Coordinates of C-alpha atoms in Angstrom, one line a residue:
X4 CA 0.0 0.0 0.0
X5 CA 3.0 2.3 0.3
X6 CA 3.0 2.8 -3.5
X7 CA -0.5 4.0 -3.4
X8 CA 0.4 6.9 -1.2
X9 CA 3.9 7.4 -2.6
X10 CA 3.4 10.9 -3.9
X11 CA 1.9 12.0 -0.6
X12 CA 4.7 10.4 1.4
X13 CA 7.2 12.2 -0.8
X14 CA 5.7 15.5 0.5
X15 CA 8.2 16.3 3.3
X16 CA 5.5 17.6 5.8
X17 CA 3.8 14.1 5.7
X18 CA 6.4 11.4 5.0
X19 CA 6.1 7.8 6.1
X20 CA 5.5 8.7 9.7
X21 CA 2.7 11.1 8.8
X22 CA 1.1 8.6 6.4
X23 CA 1.0 6.1 9.2
X24 CA -0.7 8.6 11.5
X25 CA -3.3 9.4 8.9
X26 CA -4.1 5.7 8.6
X27 CA -4.7 5.5 12.3
X28 CA -7.1 8.5 12.6
X29 CA -10.9 8.8 12.7
X30 CA -12.6 11.8 11.2
X31 CA -16.3 12.8 11.6
X32 CA -17.8 14.8 8.8
X33 CA -21.2 16.4 9.6
X34 CA -23.0 17.0 6.3
X35 CA -22.6 15.2 3.1
X36 CA -23.5 17.8 0.5
X37 CA -20.9 19.8 -1.5
X38 CA -18.3 20.3 1.2
X39 CA -18.9 17.0 2.9
X40 CA -18.6 14.8 -0.1
X41 CA -15.5 16.7 -1.4
X42 CA -13.8 16.5 2.0
X43 CA -14.7 12.8 2.3
X44 CA -13.2 12.0 -1.1
X45 CA -10.0 13.9 -0.3
X46 CA -9.6 12.1 3.0
X47 CA -10.4 8.7 1.6
X48 CA -7.9 9.2 -1.2
X49 CA -5.3 10.3 1.4
X50 CA -5.7 7.0 3.3
X51 CA -7.7 8.0 6.4
X52 CA -8.2 5.1 8.8
X53 CA -11.9 5.6 9.6
X54 CA -14.5 8.1 8.3
X55 CA -17.9 8.6 9.8
X56 CA -20.4 10.7 7.8
X57 CA -23.7 12.1 9.0
X58 CA -26.4 13.6 6.8
X59 CA -30.1 13.9 7.0
X60 CA -30.9 14.3 3.3
X61 CA -31.1 12.3 0.0
X62 CA -29.7 13.0 -3.4
X63 CA -31.6 15.4 -5.7
X64 CA -31.0 16.5 -9.2
X65 CA -29.9 20.0 -8.1
X66 CA -27.1 18.5 -6.1
X67 CA -25.2 17.1 -9.1
X68 CA -23.9 20.5 -10.3
X69 CA -21.5 20.7 -7.3
X70 CA -21.6 17.4 -5.3
X71 CA -19.0 15.3 -7.0
X72 CA -19.7 11.9 -5.4
X73 CA -23.2 11.5 -6.7
X74 CA -24.7 10.4 -10.0
X75 CA -28.0 10.6 -11.8
X76 CA -28.7 7.0 -10.7
X77 CA -28.4 8.0 -7.0
X78 CA -30.9 10.8 -7.7
X79 CA -33.4 8.5 -9.5
X80 CA -33.2 6.1 -6.6
X81 CA -33.5 8.9 -4.0
X82 CA -30.6 7.4 -2.1
X83 CA -29.6 9.0 1.2
X84 CA -26.5 11.0 0.6
X85 CA -24.3 9.1 3.0
X86 CA -25.4 5.7 1.5
X87 CA -24.5 6.9 -2.0
X88 CA -21.3 8.4 -0.7
X89 CA -20.2 5.2 1.1
X90 CA -20.7 3.2 -2.1
X91 CA -18.6 5.6 -4.2
X92 CA -15.9 6.1 -1.5
X93 CA -15.4 2.3 -1.1
X94 CA -14.9 2.1 -4.8
X95 CA -12.1 4.7 -4.5
X96 CA -10.4 3.1 -1.5
X97 CA -11.7 -0.2 -0.1
X98 CA -9.2 -0.1 2.8
X99 CA -10.9 2.8 4.6
X100 CA -13.6 2.0 7.2
X101 CA -16.6 4.2 6.3
X102 CA -19.5 4.5 8.7
X103 CA -22.6 6.3 7.3
X104 CA -25.5 7.7 9.5
X105 CA -28.7 8.7 7.9
X106 CA -29.9 11.1 10.6
X107 CA -30.3 14.7 11.6
X108 CA -27.3 16.1 13.4
X109 CA -28.6 17.2 16.8
X110 CA -27.7 16.8 20.5
X111 CA -29.5 13.5 20.9
X112 CA -27.8 11.9 17.8
X113 CA -24.3 13.4 17.9
X114 CA -23.4 13.0 21.5
X115 CA -23.8 9.2 21.6
X116 CA -21.7 8.9 18.4
X117 CA -19.0 11.1 19.9
X118 CA -19.0 9.2 23.2
X119 CA -18.7 5.7 21.8
X120 CA -16.1 6.6 19.2
X121 CA -12.6 7.9 19.4
X122 CA -12.8 10.8 17.0
X123 CA -9.7 12.9 16.2
X124 CA -11.3 15.6 14.1
X125 CA -14.7 17.0 13.2
X126 CA -15.3 18.7 9.8
X127 CA -18.2 21.0 9.4
X128 CA -20.0 20.6 6.1
X129 CA -23.4 21.9 7.2
X130 CA -25.6 24.5 5.7
X131 CA -26.8 26.4 8.8
X132 CA -25.3 28.1 11.8
X133 CA -27.6 26.4 14.3
X134 CA -25.8 23.1 13.6
X135 CA -22.4 24.8 13.6
X136 CA -23.0 26.2 17.1
X137 CA -24.0 22.7 18.1
X138 CA -20.7 21.3 16.7
X139 CA -18.9 24.1 18.4
X140 CA -20.3 23.1 21.8
X141 CA -19.6 19.4 21.3
X142 CA -16.1 20.1 20.1
X143 CA -15.2 22.1 23.2
X144 CA -17.0 19.8 25.6
X145 CA -15.2 16.7 24.2
X146 CA -11.9 18.4 23.4
X147 CA -12.0 17.6 19.6
X148 CA -10.7 20.1 17.1
X149 CA -13.1 21.1 14.3
X150 CA -12.8 22.9 11.0
X151 CA -15.6 25.3 10.0
X152 CA -16.4 25.9 6.4
X153 CA -19.2 27.6 4.4
X154 CA -19.8 28.8 0.9
X155 CA -22.6 30.5 -1.1
X156 CA -22.5 32.2 -4.5
X157 CA -18.8 32.6 -5.3
X158 CA -17.9 33.3 -1.7
X159 CA -16.6 31.2 1.1
X160 CA -14.9 31.1 4.5
X161 CA -13.1 28.7 6.8
X162 CA -11.5 28.6 10.2
X163 CA -9.9 25.9 12.3
X164 CA -10.9 25.7 16.0
X165 CA -8.6 24.1 18.6
X166 CA -10.2 23.6 22.0
X167 CA -8.3 25.6 24.6
X168 CA -6.1 27.4 22.1
X169 CA -8.2 29.4 19.5
X170 CA -11.3 31.4 19.8
X171 CA -14.4 29.3 19.3
X172 CA -17.4 30.0 17.0
X173 CA -19.2 31.9 19.8
X174 CA -16.2 34.1 20.3
X175 CA -16.1 34.8 16.5
X176 CA -19.6 36.1 16.2
X177 CA -18.6 39.7 15.8
X178 CA -15.9 38.8 13.2
X179 CA -17.9 36.5 10.9
X180 CA -19.2 38.0 7.6
X181 CA -22.6 36.3 8.1
X182 CA -25.4 37.0 5.6
X183 CA -28.9 35.5 5.1
X184 CA -28.0 34.2 1.7
X185 CA -28.2 30.4 0.9
X186 CA -27.4 28.3 -2.1
X187 CA -31.1 28.1 -2.8
X188 CA -31.7 31.8 -2.7
X189 CA -28.6 33.1 -4.6
X190 CA -27.1 30.0 -6.1
X191 CA -23.5 28.7 -6.0
X192 CA -20.6 28.0 -8.4
X193 CA -18.7 24.8 -7.8
X194 CA -15.2 26.4 -7.7
X195 CA -16.3 28.1 -4.4
X196 CA -17.0 24.7 -3.0
X197 CA -13.6 23.4 -4.2
X198 CA -11.8 26.4 -2.6
X199 CA -13.3 25.9 0.8
X200 CA -12.7 22.2 0.6
X201 CA -9.0 22.9 -0.2
X202 CA -8.7 24.9 3.0
X203 CA -10.6 22.4 5.1
X204 CA -8.9 19.2 3.7
X205 CA -5.4 20.8 4.0
X206 CA -6.0 21.9 7.6
X207 CA -7.4 18.4 8.3
X208 CA -4.2 16.7 7.0
X209 CA -2.1 19.0 9.2
X210 CA -4.1 17.9 12.3
X211 CA -4.0 14.3 11.3
X212 CA -0.2 14.2 11.0
X213 CA 0.0 16.4 14.1
X214 CA 1.7 19.3 12.5
X215 CA 0.0 21.9 14.6
X216 CA 2.7 24.5 14.1
X217 CA 1.6 24.8 10.4
X218 CA -2.1 25.3 11.1
X219 CA -3.5 28.5 9.8
X220 CA -4.5 30.8 12.7
X221 CA -6.6 33.3 10.7
X222 CA -10.1 33.3 9.5
X223 CA -10.1 33.2 5.7
X224 CA -12.8 34.7 3.5
X225 CA -12.9 35.0 -0.3
X226 CA -15.1 35.9 -3.3
X227 CA -13.8 34.2 -6.4
X228 CA -16.0 36.2 -8.8
X229 CA -15.0 39.5 -7.4
X230 CA -11.3 38.5 -7.0
X231 CA -11.4 39.1 -3.3
X232 CA -9.4 37.3 -0.7
X233 CA -8.8 38.2 2.9
X234 CA -7.3 36.6 6.0
X235 CA -8.4 38.0 9.4
X236 CA -6.4 37.7 12.6
X237 CA -8.9 36.7 15.3
X238 CA -6.8 35.6 18.3
X239 CA -8.0 38.7 20.3
X240 CA -11.6 37.5 19.7
X241 CA -11.2 34.8 22.4
X242 CA -13.5 35.7 25.3
X243 CA -12.8 34.9 28.9
X244 CA -16.5 34.6 29.7
X245 CA -17.5 32.8 26.5
X246 CA -20.4 30.3 27.3
X247 CA -18.6 27.6 25.2
X248 CA -14.9 28.1 25.7
X249 CA -14.6 30.4 28.7
X250 CA -13.6 29.6 32.2
X251 CA -17.1 28.4 33.2
X252 CA -18.6 26.9 30.1
X253 CA -22.3 26.2 30.0
X254 CA -22.5 24.8 26.4
X255 CA -25.8 26.6 25.5
X256 CA -26.4 24.6 22.3
X257 CA -26.4 21.4 24.2
X258 CA -29.3 22.5 26.3
X259 CA -32.8 21.2 25.5
X260 CA -34.3 24.6 24.9
X261 CA -31.8 25.3 22.2
X262 CA -32.7 22.2 20.2
X263 CA -34.9 22.8 17.1
X264 CA -37.8 20.4 16.7
X265 CA -39.3 22.0 13.6
X266 CA -37.1 24.0 11.2
X267 CA -36.9 25.5 7.7
X268 CA -34.3 24.0 5.5
X269 CA -31.8 26.4 3.9
X270 CA -34.2 28.3 1.7
X271 CA -35.6 25.2 0.1
X272 CA -39.3 25.9 0.6
X273 CA -39.2 22.9 2.9
X274 CA -39.9 22.2 6.6
X275 CA -38.3 19.5 8.6
X276 CA -40.1 17.9 11.5
X277 CA -38.3 15.7 14.0
X278 CA -40.5 13.2 15.8
X279 CA -37.9 11.6 18.1
X280 CA -39.2 8.1 17.3
X281 CA -38.7 5.7 14.4
X282 CA -41.4 5.4 11.8
X283 CA -42.5 2.0 10.4
X284 CA -42.0 2.8 6.7
X285 CA -43.3 -0.5 5.4
X286 CA -46.6 -0.4 7.3
X287 CA -47.0 3.3 6.5
X288 CA -46.5 2.6 2.8
X289 CA -49.4 0.1 2.7
X290 CA -51.7 2.7 4.4
X291 CA -50.7 5.6 2.1
X292 CA -50.6 3.8 -1.3
X293 CA -54.1 5.1 -2.2
X294 CA -53.4 8.6 -0.8
X295 CA -50.8 9.7 -3.3
X296 CA -48.0 8.6 -5.6
X297 CA -45.4 6.7 -3.5
X298 CA -41.7 6.0 -3.9
X299 CA -40.1 3.7 -1.3
X300 CA -36.6 2.5 -0.7
X301 CA -35.0 0.8 2.3
X302 CA -34.3 4.2 3.9
X303 CA -37.3 6.5 3.2
X304 CA -40.8 6.9 1.8
X305 CA -41.7 9.8 -0.5
X306 CA -45.3 10.7 -1.3
X307 CA -46.9 13.4 -3.4
X308 CA -49.8 14.7 -1.4
X309 CA -52.0 17.6 -2.5
X310 CA -49.6 20.3 -3.7
X311 CA -46.8 19.1 -1.4
X312 CA -44.3 16.2 -1.3
X313 CA -43.5 14.5 2.0
X314 CA -40.3 12.5 2.5
X315 CA -40.5 10.3 5.6
X316 CA -37.3 8.7 7.0
X317 CA -37.2 5.7 9.2
X318 CA -35.4 7.6 12.0
X319 CA -38.5 9.8 12.6
X320 CA -37.7 12.8 10.4
X321 CA -40.2 14.1 7.9
X322 CA -39.5 16.7 5.2
X323 CA -42.5 18.6 3.9
X324 CA -41.6 20.1 0.5
X325 CA -43.6 22.9 -0.9
X326 CA -44.1 25.2 2.1
X327 CA -42.2 27.4 4.5
X328 CA -45.0 27.3 7.0
X329 CA -44.4 25.2 10.0
X330 CA -48.1 25.2 10.8
X331 CA -49.0 23.8 7.3
X332 CA -46.1 21.3 7.5
X333 CA -47.4 20.0 10.9
X334 CA -50.9 19.7 9.4
X335 CA -49.7 17.7 6.5
X336 CA -47.6 15.5 8.8
X337 CA -50.6 14.7 11.0
X338 CA -52.8 14.0 8.0
X339 CA -50.3 11.5 6.6
X340 CA -48.9 9.9 9.8
X341 CA -51.3 10.7 12.6

């Protein structure tokens, strides 16, 4: 297997010792869309020992423009992203242990995975700041470094957070160029994804080979279309009384009141409802076959109902496409599931 990674081993900052370390490490990627799938592919090609991937969604046709792991066949079969990703990644490197989780990343789902696994690094590939703040609290509580990344339009940003050393996401609130734009509202070009992925994957390799001295200490932001690039020094942003990384942390996003039970999904005219209990898909399919057009696979049930489409996952999540109203979404949910 040395020949497989020979060009990476020749790179003096990795070498044989670094390659051996990479093969012993476990990375958790939260989100398997554009950033998640690209980072996953980079790490699998680099020879990561174990990769755990979490995502709540399934492959859609609009994903194919920028999410490199997926195909039209995955879209036709409505495969969950992590299942499609696992299949493709194992074709790339069969020696990597890949663990997929078709579930929503929240306190109840993430903490058990963290606690029963020895995770060396978390990579943020999510599409919302609620989940990022959750990752931030979990990272600091369990002393796991994490790499933030986001992109929209032709813009992107990234920052590496080391518990006890760097400012955390809570500390950076005043420094982040946050807007309300999403991929679904203003679009995105794939080079922006590739740029953020390059920053994240490179920082990941530095952490995996334990070359902490080479880690970038600045927040990087860019706009490829406007030819803009900036690095921002943020070391002074670290706050002594930060609720996540301060002297007396309370980890606010790990509290029950901070957990979202019903949420809008990234400008997609879709509401997600989390039930907290598994749904018997097979039995439900029999009951709903006369209600609307059904599509069923081992992981989910999709039904066209009135002017909406409901996608029901076994883990208890339901996506109601066609509305931004939580009230309407709940009404459709109760009409279909009870």
